[in-house]
Amino acid sequence: SEMCIRDRYQRRVHGALMKGKKVYDPPRFMSCQVAAEQLIEAEDVLQKGAYSRKTMCYGLGRIGQSDQVIVSGCLEDFVSKIEIGPPLHSFVICAEEIHPIEEEMIKYWALKQ
């Protein structure tokens, strides 16, 4: 499996951007949903075939805390069906070929419909 680490990101303040100034919004933590949206958009634009909307992924939230969340699903599910809750999130993209134990864990952590 490969891991995509999405940590914090900043956006330039629109008004400052128009004036050519480098002023940024305060940093925010990226959610699994935003990471999935951006990955889908990047693949739609670049069409590199690195992954698809059906690529299996894991979303993890607040690991080690009493309210931790671990969910597996396909990339597009993280956009519309899977909610991890408040930060901090980690997002893991699985390789095409995975070990049988990894397959079992995907089923174990799958979103319960």
PDB file of C-alpha atoms in Angstrom:
ATOM      1  CA  SER A   1       0.000   0.000   0.000  1.00  0.00           C
ATOM      2  CA  GLU A   2       1.023   3.569  -0.528  1.00  0.00           C
ATOM      3  CA  MET A   3       0.202   6.431   1.778  1.00  0.00           C
ATOM      4  CA  CYS A   4      -0.871   9.889   0.759  1.00  0.00           C
ATOM      5  CA  ILE A   5      -0.241  12.271   3.613  1.00  0.00           C
ATOM      6  CA  ARG A   6      -2.525  15.269   3.623  1.00  0.00           C
ATOM      7  CA  ASP A   7      -1.656  17.553   6.457  1.00  0.00           C
ATOM      8  CA  ARG A   8      -2.274  21.276   6.406  1.00  0.00           C
ATOM      9  CA  TYR A   9      -2.810  23.550   3.470  1.00  0.00           C
ATOM     10  CA  GLN A  10      -3.055  27.266   2.929  1.00  0.00           C
ATOM     11  CA  ARG A  11      -4.917  29.320   0.376  1.00  0.00           C
ATOM     12  CA  ARG A  12      -3.969  32.791  -0.709  1.00  0.00           C
ATOM     13  CA  VAL A  13      -6.468  35.438   0.343  1.00  0.00           C
ATOM     14  CA  HIS A  14      -8.425  36.350  -2.797  1.00  0.00           C
ATOM     15  CA  GLY A  15      -8.188  40.124  -2.346  1.00  0.00           C
ATOM     16  CA  ALA A  16      -4.457  39.941  -1.707  1.00  0.00           C
ATOM     17  CA  LEU A  17      -4.025  37.666  -4.721  1.00  0.00           C
ATOM     18  CA  MET A  18      -5.666  40.288  -6.931  1.00  0.00           C
ATOM     19  CA  LYS A  19      -3.193  42.879  -5.619  1.00  0.00           C
ATOM     20  CA  GLY A  20      -0.212  40.557  -6.092  1.00  0.00           C
ATOM     21  CA  LYS A  21       0.453  40.251  -2.346  1.00  0.00           C
ATOM     22  CA  LYS A  22       1.398  36.990  -0.671  1.00  0.00           C
ATOM     23  CA  VAL A  23      -1.179  36.943   2.125  1.00  0.00           C
ATOM     24  CA  TYR A  24      -2.618  33.586   3.144  1.00  0.00           C
ATOM     25  CA  ASP A  25      -5.649  32.374   5.051  1.00  0.00           C
ATOM     26  CA  PRO A  26      -4.768  30.764   8.383  1.00  0.00           C
ATOM     27  CA  PRO A  27      -3.709  27.113   7.927  1.00  0.00           C
ATOM     28  CA  ARG A  28      -6.450  24.505   8.195  1.00  0.00           C
ATOM     29  CA  PHE A  29      -6.333  20.760   8.473  1.00  0.00           C
ATOM     30  CA  MET A  30      -7.448  18.941   5.339  1.00  0.00           C
ATOM     31  CA  SER A  31     -10.241  16.419   5.711  1.00  0.00           C
ATOM     32  CA  CYS A  32     -10.367  13.035   3.989  1.00  0.00           C
ATOM     33  CA  GLN A  33     -13.286  14.377   1.943  1.00  0.00           C
ATOM     34  CA  VAL A  34     -11.263  17.319   0.606  1.00  0.00           C
ATOM     35  CA  ALA A  35      -8.280  15.063  -0.101  1.00  0.00           C
ATOM     36  CA  ALA A  36     -10.505  12.654  -2.059  1.00  0.00           C
ATOM     37  CA  GLU A  37     -12.110  15.523  -3.993  1.00  0.00           C
ATOM     38  CA  GLN A  38      -8.706  16.932  -4.928  1.00  0.00           C
ATOM     39  CA  LEU A  39      -7.328  13.526  -5.919  1.00  0.00           C
ATOM     40  CA  ILE A  40     -10.329  12.846  -8.174  1.00  0.00           C
ATOM     41  CA  GLU A  41     -10.049  16.301  -9.718  1.00  0.00           C
ATOM     42  CA  ALA A  42      -6.311  15.847 -10.324  1.00  0.00           C
ATOM     43  CA  GLU A  43      -6.831  12.485 -12.018  1.00  0.00           C
ATOM     44  CA  ASP A  44      -9.695  13.876 -14.122  1.00  0.00           C
ATOM     45  CA  VAL A  45      -7.442  16.703 -15.350  1.00  0.00           C
ATOM     46  CA  LEU A  46      -4.103  14.886 -15.679  1.00  0.00           C
ATOM     47  CA  GLN A  47      -5.420  11.453 -16.702  1.00  0.00           C
ATOM     48  CA  LYS A  48      -2.268   9.625 -15.577  1.00  0.00           C
ATOM     49  CA  GLY A  49      -4.080   6.439 -14.541  1.00  0.00           C
ATOM     50  CA  ALA A  50      -2.418   6.429 -11.113  1.00  0.00           C
ATOM     51  CA  TYR A  51      -5.729   5.567  -9.468  1.00  0.00           C
ATOM     52  CA  SER A  52      -9.441   5.627 -10.215  1.00  0.00           C
ATOM     53  CA  ARG A  53     -12.635   6.552  -8.435  1.00  0.00           C
ATOM     54  CA  LYS A  54     -12.923   2.870  -7.437  1.00  0.00           C
ATOM     55  CA  THR A  55      -9.440   2.663  -5.863  1.00  0.00           C
ATOM     56  CA  MET A  56      -9.692   1.377  -2.294  1.00  0.00           C
ATOM     57  CA  CYS A  57      -8.700   3.822   0.452  1.00  0.00           C
ATOM     58  CA  TYR A  58      -8.701   4.204   4.212  1.00  0.00           C
ATOM     59  CA  GLY A  59      -9.769   7.247   6.141  1.00  0.00           C
ATOM     60  CA  LEU A  60      -8.553   7.567   9.708  1.00  0.00           C
ATOM     61  CA  GLY A  61      -9.636  10.155  12.226  1.00  0.00           C
ATOM     62  CA  ARG A  62      -8.234  11.006  15.642  1.00  0.00           C
ATOM     63  CA  ILE A  63      -6.215   7.784  15.946  1.00  0.00           C
ATOM     64  CA  GLY A  64      -5.391   6.932  19.536  1.00  0.00           C
ATOM     65  CA  GLN A  65      -8.317   8.895  20.923  1.00  0.00           C
ATOM     66  CA  SER A  66     -11.470   7.407  22.424  1.00  0.00           C
ATOM     67  CA  ASP A  67     -13.480   8.595  19.414  1.00  0.00           C
ATOM     68  CA  GLN A  68     -11.093   7.360  16.728  1.00  0.00           C
ATOM     69  CA  VAL A  69     -12.556   6.387  13.358  1.00  0.00           C
ATOM     70  CA  ILE A  70     -11.198   3.957  10.758  1.00  0.00           C
ATOM     71  CA  VAL A  71     -13.183   3.411   7.553  1.00  0.00           C
ATOM     72  CA  SER A  72     -12.328   1.783   4.234  1.00  0.00           C
ATOM     73  CA  GLY A  73     -14.069   2.429   0.942  1.00  0.00           C
ATOM     74  CA  CYS A  74     -13.451   3.459  -2.629  1.00  0.00           C
ATOM     75  CA  LEU A  75     -12.083   6.914  -3.344  1.00  0.00           C
ATOM     76  CA  GLU A  76     -15.409   8.324  -4.558  1.00  0.00           C
ATOM     77  CA  ASP A  77     -17.158   7.140  -1.359  1.00  0.00           C
ATOM     78  CA  PHE A  78     -14.974   9.520   0.656  1.00  0.00           C
ATOM     79  CA  VAL A  79     -16.471  12.417  -1.301  1.00  0.00           C
ATOM     80  CA  SER A  80     -20.141  11.611  -0.765  1.00  0.00           C
ATOM     81  CA  LYS A  81     -20.779   8.755   1.699  1.00  0.00           C
ATOM     82  CA  ILE A  82     -18.037   8.603   4.326  1.00  0.00           C
ATOM     83  CA  GLU A  83     -17.769  11.124   7.160  1.00  0.00           C
ATOM     84  CA  ILE A  84     -14.719  10.900   9.424  1.00  0.00           C
ATOM     85  CA  GLY A  85     -15.702  13.740  11.789  1.00  0.00           C
ATOM     86  CA  PRO A  86     -13.425  16.428  13.229  1.00  0.00           C
ATOM     87  CA  PRO A  87      -9.632  16.496  12.570  1.00  0.00           C
ATOM     88  CA  LEU A  88      -6.994  15.135  12.601  1.00  0.00           C
ATOM     89  CA  HIS A  89      -7.348  12.898   9.548  1.00  0.00           C
ATOM     90  CA  SER A  90      -5.046  10.560   7.664  1.00  0.00           C
ATOM     91  CA  PHE A  91      -5.869   9.269   4.195  1.00  0.00           C
ATOM     92  CA  VAL A  92      -4.356   6.089   2.777  1.00  0.00           C
ATOM     93  CA  ILE A  93      -4.591   5.014  -0.859  1.00  0.00           C
ATOM     94  CA  CYS A  94      -4.185   1.269  -1.419  1.00  0.00           C
ATOM     95  CA  ALA A  95      -2.116  -0.179  -4.237  1.00  0.00           C
ATOM     96  CA  GLU A  96      -3.854  -2.126  -7.015  1.00  0.00           C
ATOM     97  CA  GLU A  97      -2.507  -5.439  -5.756  1.00  0.00           C
ATOM     98  CA  ILE A  98      -2.759  -5.942  -2.026  1.00  0.00           C
ATOM     99  CA  HIS A  99      -1.900  -8.737   0.371  1.00  0.00           C
ATOM    100  CA  PRO A 100      -4.756 -11.077   1.450  1.00  0.00           C
ATOM    101  CA  ILE A 101      -4.531  -9.745   5.010  1.00  0.00           C
ATOM    102  CA  GLU A 102      -5.002  -6.226   3.658  1.00  0.00           C
ATOM    103  CA  GLU A 103      -8.073  -7.457   1.754  1.00  0.00           C
ATOM    104  CA  GLU A 104      -9.498  -8.795   5.026  1.00  0.00           C
ATOM    105  CA  MET A 105      -8.902  -5.451   6.743  1.00  0.00           C
ATOM    106  CA  ILE A 106     -10.615  -3.559   3.915  1.00  0.00           C
ATOM    107  CA  LYS A 107     -13.693  -5.723   4.464  1.00  0.00           C
ATOM    108  CA  TYR A 108     -13.443  -5.380   8.253  1.00  0.00           C
ATOM    109  CA  TRP A 109     -13.252  -1.550   8.171  1.00  0.00           C
ATOM    110  CA  ALA A 110     -15.708  -1.128   5.271  1.00  0.00           C
ATOM    111  CA  LEU A 111     -18.443   1.448   5.633  1.00  0.00           C
ATOM    112  CA  LYS A 112     -21.426  -0.261   7.186  1.00  0.00           C
ATOM    113  CA  GLN A 113     -24.399   0.494   4.912  1.00  0.00           C
TER     114      GLN A 113
END
